[in-house]
Coordinates of C-alpha atoms in Angstrom, one line a residue:
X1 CA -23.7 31.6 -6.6
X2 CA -24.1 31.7 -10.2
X3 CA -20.1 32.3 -10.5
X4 CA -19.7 28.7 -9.2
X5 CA -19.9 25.6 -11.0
X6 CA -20.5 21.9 -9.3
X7 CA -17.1 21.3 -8.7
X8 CA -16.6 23.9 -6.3
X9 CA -19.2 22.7 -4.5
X10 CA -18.6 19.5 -4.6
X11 CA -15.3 20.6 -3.0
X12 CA -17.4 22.9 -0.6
X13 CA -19.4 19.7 0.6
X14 CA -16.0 17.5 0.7
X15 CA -14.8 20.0 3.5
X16 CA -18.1 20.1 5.4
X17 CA -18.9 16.6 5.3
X18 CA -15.3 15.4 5.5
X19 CA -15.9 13.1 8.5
X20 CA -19.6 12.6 7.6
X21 CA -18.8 11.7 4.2
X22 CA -22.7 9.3 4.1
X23 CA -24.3 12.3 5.2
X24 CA -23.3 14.5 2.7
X25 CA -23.4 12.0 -0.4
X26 CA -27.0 11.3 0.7
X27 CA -27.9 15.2 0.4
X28 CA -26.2 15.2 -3.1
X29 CA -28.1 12.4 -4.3
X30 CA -31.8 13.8 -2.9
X31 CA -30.7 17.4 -4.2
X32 CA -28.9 16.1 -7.2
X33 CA -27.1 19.0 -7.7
X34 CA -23.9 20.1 -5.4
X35 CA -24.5 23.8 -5.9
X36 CA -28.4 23.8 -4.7
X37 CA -27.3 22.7 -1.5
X38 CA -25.9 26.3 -0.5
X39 CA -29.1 27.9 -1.4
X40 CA -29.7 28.7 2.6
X41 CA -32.8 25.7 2.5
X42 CA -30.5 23.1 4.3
X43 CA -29.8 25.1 7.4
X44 CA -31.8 23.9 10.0
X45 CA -31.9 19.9 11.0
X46 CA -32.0 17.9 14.2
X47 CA -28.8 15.9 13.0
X48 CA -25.3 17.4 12.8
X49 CA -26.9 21.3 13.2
X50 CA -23.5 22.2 12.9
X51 CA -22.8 20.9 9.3
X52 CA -25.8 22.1 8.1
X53 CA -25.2 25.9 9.2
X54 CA -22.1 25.5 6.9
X55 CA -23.9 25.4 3.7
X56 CA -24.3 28.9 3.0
X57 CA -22.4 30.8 0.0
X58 CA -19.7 31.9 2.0
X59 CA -18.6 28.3 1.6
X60 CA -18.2 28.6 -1.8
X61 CA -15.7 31.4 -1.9
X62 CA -13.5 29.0 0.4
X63 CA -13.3 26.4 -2.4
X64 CA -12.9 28.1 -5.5
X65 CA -10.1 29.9 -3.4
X66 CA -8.9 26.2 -2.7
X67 CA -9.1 25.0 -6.2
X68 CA -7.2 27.4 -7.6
X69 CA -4.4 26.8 -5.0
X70 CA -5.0 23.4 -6.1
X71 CA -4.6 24.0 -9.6
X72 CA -1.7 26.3 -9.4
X73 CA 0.1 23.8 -7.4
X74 CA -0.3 21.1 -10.4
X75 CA -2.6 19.2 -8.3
X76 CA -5.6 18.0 -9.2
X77 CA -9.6 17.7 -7.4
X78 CA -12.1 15.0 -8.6
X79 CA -15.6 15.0 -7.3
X80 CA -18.1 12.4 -6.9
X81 CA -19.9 13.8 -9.9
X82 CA -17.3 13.5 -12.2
X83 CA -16.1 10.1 -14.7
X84 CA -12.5 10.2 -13.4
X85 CA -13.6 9.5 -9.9
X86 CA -12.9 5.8 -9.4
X87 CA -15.1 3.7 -10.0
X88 CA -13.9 1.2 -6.9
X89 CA -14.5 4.1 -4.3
X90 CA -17.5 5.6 -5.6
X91 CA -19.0 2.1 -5.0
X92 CA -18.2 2.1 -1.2
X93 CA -21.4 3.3 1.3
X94 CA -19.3 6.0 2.3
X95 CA -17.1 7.5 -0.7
X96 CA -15.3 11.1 0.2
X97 CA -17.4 13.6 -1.8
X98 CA -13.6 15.1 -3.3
X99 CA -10.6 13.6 -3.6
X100 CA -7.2 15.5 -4.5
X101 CA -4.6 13.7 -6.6
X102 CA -1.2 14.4 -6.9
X103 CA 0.6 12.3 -10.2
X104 CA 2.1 12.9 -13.5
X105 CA -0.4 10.5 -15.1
X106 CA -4.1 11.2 -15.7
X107 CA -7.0 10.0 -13.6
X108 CA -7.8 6.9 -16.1
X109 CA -4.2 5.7 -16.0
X110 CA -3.9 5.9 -12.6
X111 CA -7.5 4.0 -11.2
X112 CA -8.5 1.8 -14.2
X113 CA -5.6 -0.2 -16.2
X114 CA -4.8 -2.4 -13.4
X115 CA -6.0 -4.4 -10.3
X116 CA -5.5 -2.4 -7.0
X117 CA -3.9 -4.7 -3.9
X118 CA -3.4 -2.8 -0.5
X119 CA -0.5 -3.7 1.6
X120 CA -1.1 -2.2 5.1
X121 CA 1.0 -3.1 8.8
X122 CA 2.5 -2.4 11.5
X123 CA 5.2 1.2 11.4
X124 CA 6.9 -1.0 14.0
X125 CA 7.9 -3.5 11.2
X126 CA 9.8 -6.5 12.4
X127 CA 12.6 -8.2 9.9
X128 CA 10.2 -11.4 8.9
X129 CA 7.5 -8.5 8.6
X130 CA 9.5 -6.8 6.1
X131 CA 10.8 -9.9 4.0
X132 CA 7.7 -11.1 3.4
X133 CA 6.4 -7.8 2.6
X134 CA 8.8 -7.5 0.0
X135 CA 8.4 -11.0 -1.6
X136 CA 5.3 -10.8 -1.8
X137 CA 5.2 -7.4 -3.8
X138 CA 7.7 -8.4 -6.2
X139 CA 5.9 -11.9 -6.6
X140 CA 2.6 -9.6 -7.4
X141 CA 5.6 -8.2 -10.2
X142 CA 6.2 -11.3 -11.4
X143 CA 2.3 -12.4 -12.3
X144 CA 0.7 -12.4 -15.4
X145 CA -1.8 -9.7 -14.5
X146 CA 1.0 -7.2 -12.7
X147 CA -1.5 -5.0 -9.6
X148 CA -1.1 -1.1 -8.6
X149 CA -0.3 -1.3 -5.1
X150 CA -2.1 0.7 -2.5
X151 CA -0.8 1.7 1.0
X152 CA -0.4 5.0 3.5
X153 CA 3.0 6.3 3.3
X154 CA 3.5 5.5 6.7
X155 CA 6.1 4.7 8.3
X156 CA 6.9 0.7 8.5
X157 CA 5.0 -1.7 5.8
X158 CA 3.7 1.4 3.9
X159 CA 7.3 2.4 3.2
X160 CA 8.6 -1.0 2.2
X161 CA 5.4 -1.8 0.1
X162 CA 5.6 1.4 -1.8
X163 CA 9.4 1.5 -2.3
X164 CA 9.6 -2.6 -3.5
X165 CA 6.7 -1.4 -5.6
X166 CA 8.8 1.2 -7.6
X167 CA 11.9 -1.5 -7.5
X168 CA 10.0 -3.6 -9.3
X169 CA 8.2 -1.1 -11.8
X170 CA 4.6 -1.4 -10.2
X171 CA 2.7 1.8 -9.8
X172 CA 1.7 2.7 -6.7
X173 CA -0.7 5.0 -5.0
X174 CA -0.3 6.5 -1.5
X175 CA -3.2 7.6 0.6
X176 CA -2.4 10.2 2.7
X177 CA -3.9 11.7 5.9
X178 CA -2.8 15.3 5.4
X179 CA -3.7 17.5 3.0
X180 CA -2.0 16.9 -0.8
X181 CA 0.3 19.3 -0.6
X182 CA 2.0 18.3 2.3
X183 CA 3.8 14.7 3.3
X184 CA 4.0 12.7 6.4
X185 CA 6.1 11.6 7.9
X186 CA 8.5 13.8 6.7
X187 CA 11.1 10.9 6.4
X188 CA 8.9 9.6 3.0
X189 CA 9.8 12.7 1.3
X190 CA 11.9 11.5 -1.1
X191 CA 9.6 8.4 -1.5
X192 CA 6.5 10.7 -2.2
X193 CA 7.9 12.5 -4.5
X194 CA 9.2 9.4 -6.5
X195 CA 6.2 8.4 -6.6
X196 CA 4.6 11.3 -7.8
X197 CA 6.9 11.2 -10.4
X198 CA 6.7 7.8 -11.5
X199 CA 4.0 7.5 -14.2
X200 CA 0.6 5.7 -13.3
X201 CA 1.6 6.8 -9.5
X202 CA -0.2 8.9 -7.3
X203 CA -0.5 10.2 -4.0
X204 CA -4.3 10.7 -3.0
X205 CA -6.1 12.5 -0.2
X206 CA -9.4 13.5 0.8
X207 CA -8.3 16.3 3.1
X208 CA -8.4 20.2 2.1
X209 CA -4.7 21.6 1.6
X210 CA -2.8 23.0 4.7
X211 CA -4.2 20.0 7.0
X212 CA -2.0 18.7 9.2
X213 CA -1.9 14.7 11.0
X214 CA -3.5 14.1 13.2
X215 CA -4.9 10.7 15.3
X216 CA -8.3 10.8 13.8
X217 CA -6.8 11.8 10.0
X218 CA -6.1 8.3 9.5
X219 CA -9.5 6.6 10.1
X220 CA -10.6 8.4 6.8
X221 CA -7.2 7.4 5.3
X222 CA -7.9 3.6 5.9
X223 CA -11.5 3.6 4.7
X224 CA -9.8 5.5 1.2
X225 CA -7.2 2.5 1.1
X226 CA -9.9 -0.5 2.0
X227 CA -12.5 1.5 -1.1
X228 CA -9.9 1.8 -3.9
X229 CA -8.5 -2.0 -4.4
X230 CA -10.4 -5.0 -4.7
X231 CA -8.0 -7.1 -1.7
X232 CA -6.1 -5.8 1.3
X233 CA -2.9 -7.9 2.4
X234 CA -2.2 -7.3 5.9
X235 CA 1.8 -8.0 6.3
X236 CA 1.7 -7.6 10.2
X237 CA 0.0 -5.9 13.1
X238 CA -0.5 -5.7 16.6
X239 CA -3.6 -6.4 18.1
X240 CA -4.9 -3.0 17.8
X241 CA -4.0 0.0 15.0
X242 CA -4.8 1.2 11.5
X243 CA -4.3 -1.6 9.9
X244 CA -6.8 -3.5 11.3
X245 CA -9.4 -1.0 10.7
X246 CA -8.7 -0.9 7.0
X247 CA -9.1 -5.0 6.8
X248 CA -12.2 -3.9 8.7
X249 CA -13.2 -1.6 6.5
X250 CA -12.4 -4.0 3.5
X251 CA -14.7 -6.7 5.2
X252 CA -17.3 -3.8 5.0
X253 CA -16.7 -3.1 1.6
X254 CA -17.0 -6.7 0.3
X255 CA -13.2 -7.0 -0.5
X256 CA -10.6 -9.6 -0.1
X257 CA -8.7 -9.9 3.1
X258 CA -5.3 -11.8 3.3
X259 CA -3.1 -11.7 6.5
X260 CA 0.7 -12.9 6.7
X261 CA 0.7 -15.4 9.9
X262 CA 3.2 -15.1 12.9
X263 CA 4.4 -16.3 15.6
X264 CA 1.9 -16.6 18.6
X265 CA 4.2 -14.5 21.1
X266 CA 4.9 -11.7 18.9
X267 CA 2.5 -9.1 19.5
X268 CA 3.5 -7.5 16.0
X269 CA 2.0 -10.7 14.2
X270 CA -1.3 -10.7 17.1
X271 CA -3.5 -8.4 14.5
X272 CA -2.9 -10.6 11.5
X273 CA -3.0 -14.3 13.8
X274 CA -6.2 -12.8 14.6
X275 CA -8.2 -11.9 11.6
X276 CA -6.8 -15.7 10.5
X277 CA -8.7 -17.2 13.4
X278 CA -12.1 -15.3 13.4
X279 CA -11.8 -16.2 9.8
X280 CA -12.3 -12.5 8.5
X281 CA -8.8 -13.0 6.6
X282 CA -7.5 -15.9 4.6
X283 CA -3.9 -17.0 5.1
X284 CA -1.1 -16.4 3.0
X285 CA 1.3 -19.5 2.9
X286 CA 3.4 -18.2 0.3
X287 CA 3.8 -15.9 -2.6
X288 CA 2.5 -18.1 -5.6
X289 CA -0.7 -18.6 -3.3
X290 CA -1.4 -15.2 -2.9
X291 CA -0.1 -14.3 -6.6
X292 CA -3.0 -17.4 -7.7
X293 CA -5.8 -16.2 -5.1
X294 CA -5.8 -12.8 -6.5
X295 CA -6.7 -14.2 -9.7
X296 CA -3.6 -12.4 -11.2
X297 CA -2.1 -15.8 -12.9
X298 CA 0.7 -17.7 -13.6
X299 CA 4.0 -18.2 -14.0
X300 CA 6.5 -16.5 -12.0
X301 CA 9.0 -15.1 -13.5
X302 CA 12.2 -15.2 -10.8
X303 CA 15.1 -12.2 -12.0
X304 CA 18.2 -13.2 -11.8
X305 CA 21.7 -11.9 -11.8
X306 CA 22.7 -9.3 -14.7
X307 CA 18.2 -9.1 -15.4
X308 CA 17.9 -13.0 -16.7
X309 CA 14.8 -14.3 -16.0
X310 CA 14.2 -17.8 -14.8
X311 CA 10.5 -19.1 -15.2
X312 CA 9.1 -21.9 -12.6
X313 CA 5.6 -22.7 -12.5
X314 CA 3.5 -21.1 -9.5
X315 CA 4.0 -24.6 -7.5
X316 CA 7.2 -24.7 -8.0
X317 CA 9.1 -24.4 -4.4
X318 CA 11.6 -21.6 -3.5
X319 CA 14.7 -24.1 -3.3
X320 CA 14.5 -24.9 -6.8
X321 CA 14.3 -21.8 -7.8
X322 CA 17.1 -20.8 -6.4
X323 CA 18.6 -24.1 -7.5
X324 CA 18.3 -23.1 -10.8
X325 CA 19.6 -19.4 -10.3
X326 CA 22.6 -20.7 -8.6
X327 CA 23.4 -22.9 -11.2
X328 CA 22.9 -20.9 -14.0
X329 CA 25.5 -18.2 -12.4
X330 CA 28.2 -20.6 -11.0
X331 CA 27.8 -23.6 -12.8
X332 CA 26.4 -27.1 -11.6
X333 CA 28.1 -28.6 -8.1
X334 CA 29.2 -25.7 -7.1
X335 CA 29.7 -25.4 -3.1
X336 CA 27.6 -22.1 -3.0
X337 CA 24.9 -24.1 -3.6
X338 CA 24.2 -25.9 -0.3
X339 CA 25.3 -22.9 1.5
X340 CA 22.4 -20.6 0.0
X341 CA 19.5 -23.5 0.4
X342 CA 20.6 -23.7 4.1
X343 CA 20.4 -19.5 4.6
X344 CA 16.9 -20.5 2.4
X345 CA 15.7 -22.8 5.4
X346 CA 17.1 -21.1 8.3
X347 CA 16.7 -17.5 8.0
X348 CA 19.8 -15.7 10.6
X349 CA 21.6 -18.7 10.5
X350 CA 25.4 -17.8 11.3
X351 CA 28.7 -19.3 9.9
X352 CA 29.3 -21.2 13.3
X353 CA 26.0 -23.4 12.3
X354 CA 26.1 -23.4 8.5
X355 CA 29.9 -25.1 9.2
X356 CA 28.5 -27.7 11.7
X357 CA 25.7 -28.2 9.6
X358 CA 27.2 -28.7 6.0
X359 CA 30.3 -30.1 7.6
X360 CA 32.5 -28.0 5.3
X361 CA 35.4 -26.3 6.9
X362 CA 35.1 -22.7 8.2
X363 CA 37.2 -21.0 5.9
X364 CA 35.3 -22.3 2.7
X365 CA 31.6 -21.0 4.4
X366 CA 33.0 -17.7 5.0
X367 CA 34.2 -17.8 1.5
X368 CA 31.0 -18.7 0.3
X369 CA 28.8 -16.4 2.0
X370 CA 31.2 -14.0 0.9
X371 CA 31.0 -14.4 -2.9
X372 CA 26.8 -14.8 -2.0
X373 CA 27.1 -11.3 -0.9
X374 CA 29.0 -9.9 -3.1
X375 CA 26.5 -11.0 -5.9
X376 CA 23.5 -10.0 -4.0
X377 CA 22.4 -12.9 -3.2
X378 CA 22.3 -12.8 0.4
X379 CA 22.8 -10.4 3.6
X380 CA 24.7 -10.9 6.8
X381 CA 24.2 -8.4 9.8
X382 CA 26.5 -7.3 12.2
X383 CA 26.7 -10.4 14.3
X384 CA 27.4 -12.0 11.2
X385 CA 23.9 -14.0 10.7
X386 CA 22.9 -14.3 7.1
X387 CA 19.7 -14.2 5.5
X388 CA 18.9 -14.5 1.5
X389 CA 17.6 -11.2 -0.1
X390 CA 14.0 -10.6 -0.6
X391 CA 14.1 -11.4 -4.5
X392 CA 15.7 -14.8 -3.6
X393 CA 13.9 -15.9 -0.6

């Protein structure tokens, strides 16, 4: 034992108490020291037997084989006992003893020059779920104080919060249930590694290498999401699933919880109309209201075509903001106007009704939509129904 420092067993006591993670930061803190724990004392005790008679020596030729994969790999282990441990999560009742990190920046860039926010929902994300998922990250972009944004890499609002994240040149950090040096799902390759990348990025973990996902990964995932930020936004969720367990979890951990409302019949929005009515989540009503309950400050700064800004005041509404973008590009009285505040108001609104509602002929709203596409300011799907993009919505 006298070959090992405190890290490895701190990464010893990560593995064994990896689903106990209270039990094992308790025993650290009565021992205070990591390596006097495999001494042979602890071996015997009426709770958990079988953690106990794994903190023998042999234990400790496990993680200094593990950090050294760890190391060689360019990744990197932080302990409980160490300063780059952040501060957020070692402040939870149950922080993870290790945690592995995978980033080009260093520890201190990644967890403490910026605010953390978590965006967590539903992998079955609907198109409103997504929209407003988007807009609200990139209004989080536009605010004074500019957030890291936390999520899971999953599939769904993970994916959209990470990638409009890295669009709009916030870091981001993605908690993983597998171990660092593998990525799931396998569709967020790309996107992991981006991220990894990216500087003040990370991907983070609490799992030994080689692990796999599995159901019950993710429960330690969530409670690693809820412990890093200081508010959880939950874009939508059924009535069951992950992502109400991390607002859970953030309740738990005395952090902010905001949910995007729904429609009462759609059982993706059921999770998030839900923590609004027991009250264990505030509403969000729109982007400046998040941006301003967040503390992160005003103005909002709107990109426009070709990178121009335009700056509106946080209670400024969305249709004159685009007002102004409109104008600036095409020029006052222009016809595109009225066509893009309508697509504003009715999200999948389709030539057919933007005709018989602007009383314009058909030709000039095709033409219209047309040019809006073409400069990005709006989207039309196969049946032809048109919504505005995220940035202008």
């Amino acid at each position: 034992m006298t070959n090992y420092d405190e890290t490895v067993a701190a990464c010893a006591l990560n593995k064994i108490f990896g689903y106990h993670p209270a039990l094992g930061v308790n025993l650290l803190q009565e021992a205070g020291s990591a390596l006097e724990l495999f001494d042979g004392s602890c071996t015997e005790s009426a709770a958990h037997p079988e953690l106990f008679s794994q903190l023998v020596p042999a234990q400790l030729d496990w993680a200094s084989r593990e950090l050294e994969k760890v190391r060689s790999s360019g990744f990197r282990f932080l302990s409980l006992l160490d300063e780059d441990y952040p501060a957020a999560l070692r402040e939870c009742p149950e922080p993870p003893i290790g945690l592995y990190l995978n980033g080009t920046s260093s520890p201190t860039e990644i967890f403490t020059l910026r605010p953390m926010v978590a965006f967590v929902g539903t992998r079955d994300l609907s198109p409103y779920g997504k929209v407003w998922c988007e807009k609200l990250v990139r209004a989080l972009a536009e605010a004074r104080v500019q957030p890291c944004i936390v999520s899971g890499l999953a599939l769904g609002a993970d994916g959209v919060a990470h990638r409009t994240a890295l669009e709009c040149g916030l870091p981001t950090i993605g908690a993983m249930a597998t171990g660092i040096d593998k990525v799931y799902p396998y569709q967020h390759e790309r996107l992991a590694m981006d991220m990894v990348r990216t500087p003040g990025c990370a991907l983070v973990t609490d799992y030994p290498t080689d692990t796999s996902p599995v159901a019950l990964n993710f429960v330690r995932r969530n409670r690693i999401i809820a412990g890093l930020v200081s508010a959880v936004v939950v874009v939508e969720s059924k009535s069951k699933g992950g992502s109400l367990m991390t607002a859970k979890y953030a309740v738990n951990y005395s952090r902010d919880v905001f949910a995007v409302p729904g429609r009462i019949d759609d059982a993706r929005s059921a999770g998030c109309n839900s923590l609004i009515y027991t009250q264990m989540a505030q509403i969000v009503t729109s982007p400046q209201q998040l941006v301003s309950e967040l503390g992160l400050g005003g103005p909002l700064r709107h990109r426009g075509l070709g990178g121009s800004w335009v700056t509106s005041q946080a209670g400024d509404p969305p249709e004159k903001v685009l007002q102004a973008l409109l104008t600036r590009k095409y020029g006052p009285g222009t016809a595109l106007i009225p066509v893009a505040l309508a697509v504003l108001a009715h999200r999948g609104i389709s030539p057919e009704e933007l005709t018989a509602s602007l009383h314009r002929p058909y030709g000039e709203i095709l033409s219209a939509i047309g040019t809006l596409e073409a400069d990005g300011f709006l989207t039309t799907d196969l049946l032809r129904r048109c919504s505005l993009t995220p940035q202008f919505a």
